[in-house]
PDB file of C-alpha atoms in Angstrom:
ATOM      1  CA  ASN A   1       8.226   1.757  64.308  1.00 55.00           C
ATOM      2  CA  ALA A   2       8.167   3.927  61.212  1.00 73.00           C
ATOM      3  CA  GLY A   3       5.136   6.064  60.564  1.00 92.00           C
ATOM      4  CA  VAL A   4       3.440   6.592  57.233  1.00 97.00           C
ATOM      5  CA  MET A   5       6.185   6.957  54.645  1.00 97.00           C
ATOM      6  CA  GLN A   6       5.654   9.010  51.530  1.00 98.00           C
ATOM      7  CA  ASN A   7       8.021   9.494  48.639  1.00 97.00           C
ATOM      8  CA  PRO A   8       9.157  11.456  46.926  1.00 97.00           C
ATOM      9  CA  ARG A   9       8.826  14.387  49.300  1.00 97.00           C
ATOM     10  CA  HIS A  10       9.196  16.795  46.406  1.00 97.00           C
ATOM     11  CA  LEU A  11       8.483  16.147  42.759  1.00 98.00           C
ATOM     12  CA  VAL A  12       8.799  18.526  39.828  1.00 98.00           C
ATOM     13  CA  ARG A  13       7.127  17.694  36.541  1.00 98.00           C
ATOM     14  CA  ARG A  14       6.505  19.542  33.305  1.00 97.00           C
ATOM     15  CA  ARG A  15       3.030  19.803  31.888  1.00 97.00           C
ATOM     16  CA  GLY A  16       2.005  16.577  30.169  1.00 97.00           C
ATOM     17  CA  GLN A  17       4.311  14.313  32.174  1.00 98.00           C
ATOM     18  CA  GLU A  18       3.237  11.672  34.651  1.00 98.00           C
ATOM     19  CA  ALA A  19       3.581  11.872  38.413  1.00 98.00           C
ATOM     20  CA  ARG A  20       3.699   8.837  40.696  1.00 98.00           C
ATOM     21  CA  LEU A  21       3.432   9.281  44.424  1.00 98.00           C
ATOM     22  CA  ARG A  22       4.065   6.393  46.785  1.00 98.00           C
ATOM     23  CA  CYS A  23       2.788   5.699  50.258  1.00 98.00           C
ATOM     24  CA  SER A  24       3.767   2.959  52.673  1.00 97.00           C
ATOM     25  CA  PRO A  25       1.262   2.762  55.536  1.00 96.00           C
ATOM     26  CA  MET A  26       2.166   2.196  59.135  1.00 94.00           C
ATOM     27  CA  LYS A  27       2.892  -1.386  60.061  1.00 91.00           C
ATOM     28  CA  GLY A  28      -0.360  -3.198  60.726  1.00 88.00           C
ATOM     29  CA  HIS A  29      -2.504  -0.646  58.905  1.00 91.00           C
ATOM     30  CA  SER A  30      -4.567  -2.000  56.052  1.00 91.00           C
ATOM     31  CA  HIS A  31      -6.493   1.147  55.111  1.00 94.00           C
ATOM     32  CA  VAL A  32      -4.968   3.956  53.053  1.00 96.00           C
ATOM     33  CA  TYR A  33      -6.391   7.375  52.273  1.00 97.00           C
ATOM     34  CA  TRP A  34      -5.143  10.077  49.925  1.00 98.00           C
ATOM     35  CA  TYR A  35      -5.827  13.765  50.479  1.00 98.00           C
ATOM     36  CA  ARG A  36      -4.806  16.809  48.473  1.00 97.00           C
ATOM     37  CA  GLN A  37      -4.089  20.279  49.762  1.00 96.00           C
ATOM     38  CA  LEU A  38      -4.071  22.952  47.097  1.00 91.00           C
ATOM     39  CA  PRO A  39      -2.274  26.214  47.915  1.00 84.00           C
ATOM     40  CA  GLU A  40      -4.185  28.248  50.499  1.00 81.00           C
ATOM     41  CA  GLU A  41      -6.859  25.561  50.809  1.00 87.00           C
ATOM     42  CA  GLY A  42      -7.810  22.767  53.189  1.00 91.00           C
ATOM     43  CA  LEU A  43      -7.422  19.001  53.018  1.00 95.00           C
ATOM     44  CA  LYS A  44      -9.612  17.472  50.335  1.00 96.00           C
ATOM     45  CA  PHE A  45     -10.360  13.749  50.357  1.00 96.00           C
ATOM     46  CA  MET A  46      -9.469  11.922  47.174  1.00 97.00           C
ATOM     47  CA  VAL A  47      -9.628   8.163  47.625  1.00 97.00           C
ATOM     48  CA  TYR A  48      -9.819   5.413  50.250  1.00 96.00           C
ATOM     49  CA  LEU A  49      -8.307   2.005  49.575  1.00 95.00           C
ATOM     50  CA  GLN A  50      -7.818  -1.309  51.261  1.00 94.00           C
ATOM     51  CA  LYS A  51      -5.489  -3.974  49.966  1.00 90.00           C
ATOM     52  CA  GLU A  52      -6.350  -4.556  46.295  1.00 89.00           C
ATOM     53  CA  ASN A  53      -9.657  -2.699  46.627  1.00 94.00           C
ATOM     54  CA  ILE A  54     -10.845   0.848  46.086  1.00 95.00           C
ATOM     55  CA  ILE A  55     -13.463   1.511  48.741  1.00 94.00           C
ATOM     56  CA  ASP A  56     -14.341   5.156  48.077  1.00 93.00           C
ATOM     57  CA  GLU A  57     -13.035   7.222  45.170  1.00 95.00           C
ATOM     58  CA  SER A  58     -15.672   9.934  45.305  1.00 93.00           C
ATOM     59  CA  GLY A  59     -13.024  12.654  45.660  1.00 94.00           C
ATOM     60  CA  MET A  60     -10.906  11.608  42.719  1.00 96.00           C
ATOM     61  CA  PRO A  61     -10.998  13.728  39.562  1.00 94.00           C
ATOM     62  CA  LYS A  62     -12.674  11.702  36.823  1.00 90.00           C
ATOM     63  CA  GLU A  63      -9.756  11.886  34.428  1.00 95.00           C
ATOM     64  CA  ARG A  64      -5.993  11.496  34.674  1.00 97.00           C
ATOM     65  CA  PHE A  65      -5.979  10.377  38.320  1.00 98.00           C
ATOM     66  CA  SER A  66      -5.790   6.789  39.534  1.00 97.00           C
ATOM     67  CA  ALA A  67      -4.822   5.007  42.728  1.00 97.00           C
ATOM     68  CA  GLU A  68      -3.939   1.497  43.721  1.00 96.00           C
ATOM     69  CA  PHE A  69      -2.954  -0.404  46.828  1.00 96.00           C
ATOM     70  CA  PRO A  70      -1.584  -3.764  45.698  1.00 93.00           C
ATOM     71  CA  LYS A  71      -1.290  -6.861  47.799  1.00 90.00           C
ATOM     72  CA  GLU A  72       2.437  -6.282  48.056  1.00 90.00           C
ATOM     73  CA  GLY A  73       4.123  -2.892  48.090  1.00 92.00           C
ATOM     74  CA  PRO A  74       3.080   0.684  48.672  1.00 96.00           C
ATOM     75  CA  SER A  75      -0.034   2.491  47.585  1.00 97.00           C
ATOM     76  CA  ILE A  76       0.472   4.539  44.430  1.00 98.00           C
ATOM     77  CA  LEU A  77      -1.297   7.726  43.390  1.00 98.00           C
ATOM     78  CA  ARG A  78      -0.775   8.265  39.689  1.00 98.00           C
ATOM     79  CA  ILE A  79      -1.452  11.494  37.835  1.00 98.00           C
ATOM     80  CA  GLN A  80      -1.198  11.355  34.075  1.00 98.00           C
ATOM     81  CA  GLN A  81      -0.602  14.345  31.800  1.00 98.00           C
ATOM     82  CA  VAL A  82      -0.140  16.728  34.700  1.00 98.00           C
ATOM     83  CA  VAL A  83      -1.320  20.325  34.460  1.00 97.00           C
ATOM     84  CA  ARG A  84      -0.327  23.360  36.529  1.00 96.00           C
ATOM     85  CA  GLY A  85      -3.511  23.021  38.588  1.00 95.00           C
ATOM     86  CA  ASP A  86      -2.255  19.677  39.898  1.00 97.00           C
ATOM     87  CA  SER A  87       0.468  21.483  41.860  1.00 97.00           C
ATOM     88  CA  ALA A  88      -0.337  20.702  45.471  1.00 97.00           C
ATOM     89  CA  ALA A  89       0.680  18.760  48.538  1.00 97.00           C
ATOM     90  CA  TYR A  90      -0.589  15.191  48.454  1.00 98.00           C
ATOM     91  CA  PHE A  91      -0.980  13.509  51.822  1.00 98.00           C
ATOM     92  CA  CYS A  92      -1.388   9.845  52.496  1.00 98.00           C
ATOM     93  CA  ALA A  93      -2.920   8.559  55.712  1.00 97.00           C
ATOM     94  CA  SER A  94      -3.425   5.091  57.098  1.00 96.00           C
ATOM     95  CA  THR A  95      -5.316   3.330  59.825  1.00 93.00           C
ATOM     96  CA  PHE A  96      -6.248  -0.171  60.907  1.00 88.00           C
ATOM     97  CA  SER A  97      -9.648  -1.733  60.543  1.00 84.00           C
ATOM     98  CA  GLY A  98     -12.275  -0.256  62.845  1.00 81.00           C
ATOM     99  CA  ALA A  99     -10.227   2.772  63.859  1.00 86.00           C
ATOM    100  CA  ASN A 100     -11.235   6.398  63.551  1.00 88.00           C
ATOM    101  CA  VAL A 101      -7.896   8.145  63.828  1.00 93.00           C
ATOM    102  CA  LEU A 102      -5.900   8.531  60.631  1.00 95.00           C
ATOM    103  CA  THR A 103      -2.118   8.778  60.790  1.00 96.00           C
ATOM    104  CA  PHE A 104      -0.760  11.068  58.107  1.00 97.00           C
ATOM    105  CA  GLY A 105       2.510  11.028  56.272  1.00 97.00           C
ATOM    106  CA  ALA A 106       4.637  14.124  55.733  1.00 97.00           C
ATOM    107  CA  GLY A 107       3.238  14.613  52.247  1.00 97.00           C
ATOM    108  CA  SER A 108       4.535  14.766  48.699  1.00 98.00           C
ATOM    109  CA  ARG A 109       4.735  18.210  47.153  1.00 97.00           C
ATOM    110  CA  LEU A 110       4.131  18.218  43.432  1.00 97.00           C
ATOM    111  CA  THR A 111       5.143  21.209  41.362  1.00 97.00           C
ATOM    112  CA  VAL A 112       4.091  21.329  37.734  1.00 97.00           C
ATOM    113  CA  LEU A 113       6.076  23.723  35.569  1.00 95.00           C
TER     114      LEU A 113
ATOM    115  CA  ASP B   1     -21.231  21.013  49.282  1.00 69.00           C
ATOM    116  CA  GLN B   2     -18.884  21.879  52.139  1.00 82.00           C
ATOM    117  CA  GLN B   3     -19.894  19.604  54.987  1.00 93.00           C
ATOM    118  CA  VAL B   4     -17.378  21.002  57.467  1.00 96.00           C
ATOM    119  CA  LYS B   5     -16.671  24.705  57.815  1.00 95.00           C
ATOM    120  CA  GLN B   6     -14.100  26.594  59.799  1.00 96.00           C
ATOM    121  CA  ASN B   7     -15.144  30.173  59.292  1.00 91.00           C
ATOM    122  CA  SER B   8     -12.132  31.825  60.868  1.00 94.00           C
ATOM    123  CA  PRO B   9      -9.069  31.529  58.614  1.00 94.00           C
ATOM    124  CA  SER B  10      -6.854  32.875  61.362  1.00 96.00           C
ATOM    125  CA  LEU B  11      -6.735  33.536  65.089  1.00 97.00           C
ATOM    126  CA  SER B  12      -4.128  35.366  67.138  1.00 98.00           C
ATOM    127  CA  VAL B  13      -3.847  35.069  70.935  1.00 98.00           C
ATOM    128  CA  GLN B  14      -1.374  35.946  73.651  1.00 98.00           C
ATOM    129  CA  GLU B  15       0.676  33.276  75.329  1.00 98.00           C
ATOM    130  CA  GLY B  16      -1.054  31.997  78.446  1.00 97.00           C
ATOM    131  CA  ARG B  17      -4.538  32.972  77.274  1.00 98.00           C
ATOM    132  CA  ILE B  18      -7.246  30.689  75.921  1.00 98.00           C
ATOM    133  CA  SER B  19      -7.496  29.837  72.228  1.00 98.00           C
ATOM    134  CA  ILE B  20     -10.943  28.876  70.927  1.00 98.00           C
ATOM    135  CA  LEU B  21     -11.201  27.401  67.462  1.00 98.00           C
ATOM    136  CA  ASN B  22     -14.633  26.832  65.988  1.00 98.00           C
ATOM    137  CA  CYS B  23     -16.053  24.357  63.521  1.00 97.00           C
ATOM    138  CA  ASP B  24     -19.536  23.917  62.029  1.00 97.00           C
ATOM    139  CA  TYR B  25     -20.864  20.935  60.129  1.00 97.00           C
ATOM    140  CA  THR B  26     -23.923  20.084  58.080  1.00 96.00           C
ATOM    141  CA  ASN B  27     -23.771  16.292  57.840  1.00 94.00           C
ATOM    142  CA  SER B  28     -26.015  14.745  60.489  1.00 94.00           C
ATOM    143  CA  MET B  29     -24.463  11.352  59.804  1.00 93.00           C
ATOM    144  CA  PHE B  30     -21.129  12.281  61.313  1.00 95.00           C
ATOM    145  CA  ASP B  31     -20.502   9.877  64.171  1.00 93.00           C
ATOM    146  CA  TYR B  32     -17.227  11.301  65.419  1.00 95.00           C
ATOM    147  CA  PHE B  33     -15.025  14.350  65.052  1.00 97.00           C
ATOM    148  CA  LEU B  34     -11.290  14.837  65.194  1.00 97.00           C
ATOM    149  CA  TRP B  35      -8.949  17.798  65.412  1.00 98.00           C
ATOM    150  CA  TYR B  36      -5.573  17.768  63.717  1.00 98.00           C
ATOM    151  CA  LYS B  37      -2.689  20.182  63.980  1.00 98.00           C
ATOM    152  CA  LYS B  38      -0.424  20.926  61.046  1.00 96.00           C
ATOM    153  CA  TYR B  39       2.934  22.662  60.938  1.00 96.00           C
ATOM    154  CA  PRO B  40       4.320  23.989  57.622  1.00 93.00           C
ATOM    155  CA  ALA B  41       5.885  21.334  55.386  1.00 90.00           C
ATOM    156  CA  GLU B  42       4.681  18.547  57.686  1.00 94.00           C
ATOM    157  CA  GLY B  43       1.718  16.202  57.695  1.00 96.00           C
ATOM    158  CA  PRO B  44      -1.270  16.745  59.982  1.00 97.00           C
ATOM    159  CA  THR B  45      -0.967  15.185  63.425  1.00 97.00           C
ATOM    160  CA  PHE B  46      -3.897  13.970  65.487  1.00 97.00           C
ATOM    161  CA  LEU B  47      -4.762  16.096  68.477  1.00 98.00           C
ATOM    162  CA  ILE B  48      -8.052  15.072  70.059  1.00 98.00           C
ATOM    163  CA  SER B  49     -11.344  13.425  69.110  1.00 96.00           C
ATOM    164  CA  ILE B  50     -14.934  13.303  70.301  1.00 97.00           C
ATOM    165  CA  SER B  51     -17.746  10.853  69.696  1.00 95.00           C
ATOM    166  CA  SER B  52     -21.160  12.169  68.704  1.00 95.00           C
ATOM    167  CA  ILE B  53     -22.630  10.691  71.873  1.00 95.00           C
ATOM    168  CA  LYS B  54     -20.516  12.972  74.048  1.00 96.00           C
ATOM    169  CA  ASP B  55     -20.482  16.714  74.505  1.00 96.00           C
ATOM    170  CA  LYS B  56     -16.993  17.149  75.893  1.00 98.00           C
ATOM    171  CA  ASN B  57     -13.605  15.488  75.770  1.00 98.00           C
ATOM    172  CA  GLU B  58     -10.537  16.727  77.559  1.00 98.00           C
ATOM    173  CA  ASP B  59      -6.859  15.887  77.170  1.00 97.00           C
ATOM    174  CA  GLY B  60      -4.442  18.049  79.077  1.00 97.00           C
ATOM    175  CA  ARG B  61      -4.565  21.607  77.771  1.00 98.00           C
ATOM    176  CA  PHE B  62      -6.967  20.616  74.985  1.00 98.00           C
ATOM    177  CA  THR B  63     -10.740  20.308  75.326  1.00 98.00           C
ATOM    178  CA  VAL B  64     -13.232  19.726  72.554  1.00 98.00           C
ATOM    179  CA  PHE B  65     -16.894  20.627  72.989  1.00 98.00           C
ATOM    180  CA  LEU B  66     -19.673  19.302  70.802  1.00 98.00           C
ATOM    181  CA  ASN B  67     -23.119  20.864  70.438  1.00 97.00           C
ATOM    182  CA  LYS B  68     -25.069  18.439  68.243  1.00 96.00           C
ATOM    183  CA  SER B  69     -28.237  20.507  68.086  1.00 96.00           C
ATOM    184  CA  ALA B  70     -26.265  23.435  66.719  1.00 97.00           C
ATOM    185  CA  LYS B  71     -23.983  21.197  64.647  1.00 97.00           C
ATOM    186  CA  HIS B  72     -21.043  23.024  66.153  1.00 97.00           C
ATOM    187  CA  LEU B  73     -17.844  22.020  67.857  1.00 97.00           C
ATOM    188  CA  SER B  74     -14.996  23.968  69.333  1.00 98.00           C
ATOM    189  CA  LEU B  75     -11.455  23.299  70.438  1.00 98.00           C
ATOM    190  CA  HIS B  76     -10.191  25.085  73.529  1.00 98.00           C
ATOM    191  CA  ILE B  77      -6.506  25.359  74.255  1.00 98.00           C
ATOM    192  CA  VAL B  78      -5.556  26.702  77.645  1.00 97.00           C
ATOM    193  CA  PRO B  79      -3.051  27.999  78.412  1.00 98.00           C
ATOM    194  CA  SER B  80      -1.901  28.689  74.865  1.00 98.00           C
ATOM    195  CA  GLN B  81       1.803  28.331  74.123  1.00 98.00           C
ATOM    196  CA  PRO B  82       3.895  29.645  71.207  1.00 97.00           C
ATOM    197  CA  GLY B  83       4.472  26.044  70.107  1.00 97.00           C
ATOM    198  CA  ASP B  84       0.736  25.738  69.514  1.00 98.00           C
ATOM    199  CA  SER B  85       1.079  28.062  66.528  1.00 98.00           C
ATOM    200  CA  ALA B  86      -0.064  25.923  63.592  1.00 97.00           C
ATOM    201  CA  VAL B  87      -3.003  25.293  61.297  1.00 97.00           C
ATOM    202  CA  TYR B  88      -5.811  23.384  62.980  1.00 98.00           C
ATOM    203  CA  PHE B  89      -8.169  21.215  60.963  1.00 97.00           C
ATOM    204  CA  CYS B  90     -11.520  19.968  62.146  1.00 97.00           C
ATOM    205  CA  GLY B  91     -12.756  16.720  60.589  1.00 96.00           C
ATOM    206  CA  GLY B  92     -15.883  14.586  60.739  1.00 96.00           C
ATOM    207  CA  GLY B  93     -16.410  10.895  59.978  1.00 94.00           C
ATOM    208  CA  GLU B  94     -19.563   8.838  59.488  1.00 91.00           C
ATOM    209  CA  THR B  95     -18.408   5.370  60.483  1.00 82.00           C
ATOM    210  CA  SER B  96     -15.179   3.836  61.684  1.00 73.00           C
ATOM    211  CA  GLY B  97     -12.719   3.564  58.861  1.00 73.00           C
ATOM    212  CA  SER B  98     -14.655   5.836  56.534  1.00 82.00           C
ATOM    213  CA  ARG B  99     -13.114   8.965  55.112  1.00 89.00           C
ATOM    214  CA  LEU B 100     -12.687  12.082  57.198  1.00 92.00           C
ATOM    215  CA  THR B 101     -14.110  15.295  55.794  1.00 95.00           C
ATOM    216  CA  PHE B 102     -12.083  18.322  56.835  1.00 96.00           C
ATOM    217  CA  GLY B 103     -12.730  22.014  57.117  1.00 95.00           C
ATOM    218  CA  GLU B 104     -10.508  24.644  55.528  1.00 95.00           C
ATOM    219  CA  GLY B 105      -8.370  25.045  58.617  1.00 96.00           C
ATOM    220  CA  THR B 106      -7.649  27.878  61.047  1.00 97.00           C
ATOM    221  CA  GLN B 107      -4.168  29.358  61.395  1.00 97.00           C
ATOM    222  CA  LEU B 108      -3.511  29.888  65.103  1.00 98.00           C
ATOM    223  CA  THR B 109      -0.729  32.242  66.114  1.00 98.00           C
ATOM    224  CA  VAL B 110       0.252  32.404  69.766  1.00 98.00           C
ATOM    225  CA  ASN B 111       2.302  35.488  70.526  1.00 96.00           C
ATOM    226  CA  PRO B 112       4.928  35.383  73.299  1.00 93.00           C
TER     227      PRO B 112
END
């Protein structure tokens, strides 16, 4: 029973490139959350999705960032035209409907050169 | 607007003693609270939770206390073990399935 799977674990991009981070939730989980941890900071909520729907994107930067959770396949966090300040660990978490406890993946570490 | 605050960035204790990690919140709508533990280069793992209708929840060496009037909760670990050395995050949620809002984390170091 695999947990929350994130890939890639490490991603290096140059300024201006695009970064795509993928998250496969635990089996049976229909809710996906993305969090970002900047260096020396805590976990900041970005977006909450259910299949084909964005439920809460109040933590998403207004530009360059987007997220989706299609009917089939993993959830994708997309960052366009990356800048050095986007360097961080991006964590995906999932849960099933009605649950409080989020299960986190191991994270994707983005480095922008 | 930081709804959850962990004012101690770090805490160091001796093995076998009690570790007390503190957390304050401002959002009165939080219905439940969770503590997560995080090792370097890994994702956070769930530790223990408490509903807003309770004031204490215990699970083995871990106990969480909630003081709603003070908007304060604490995590007690006793006895502390070197393997408990990690960053601990406190989080609050308003309704089931809603986002969790986390504090900045406290680095706990348990010395042998």
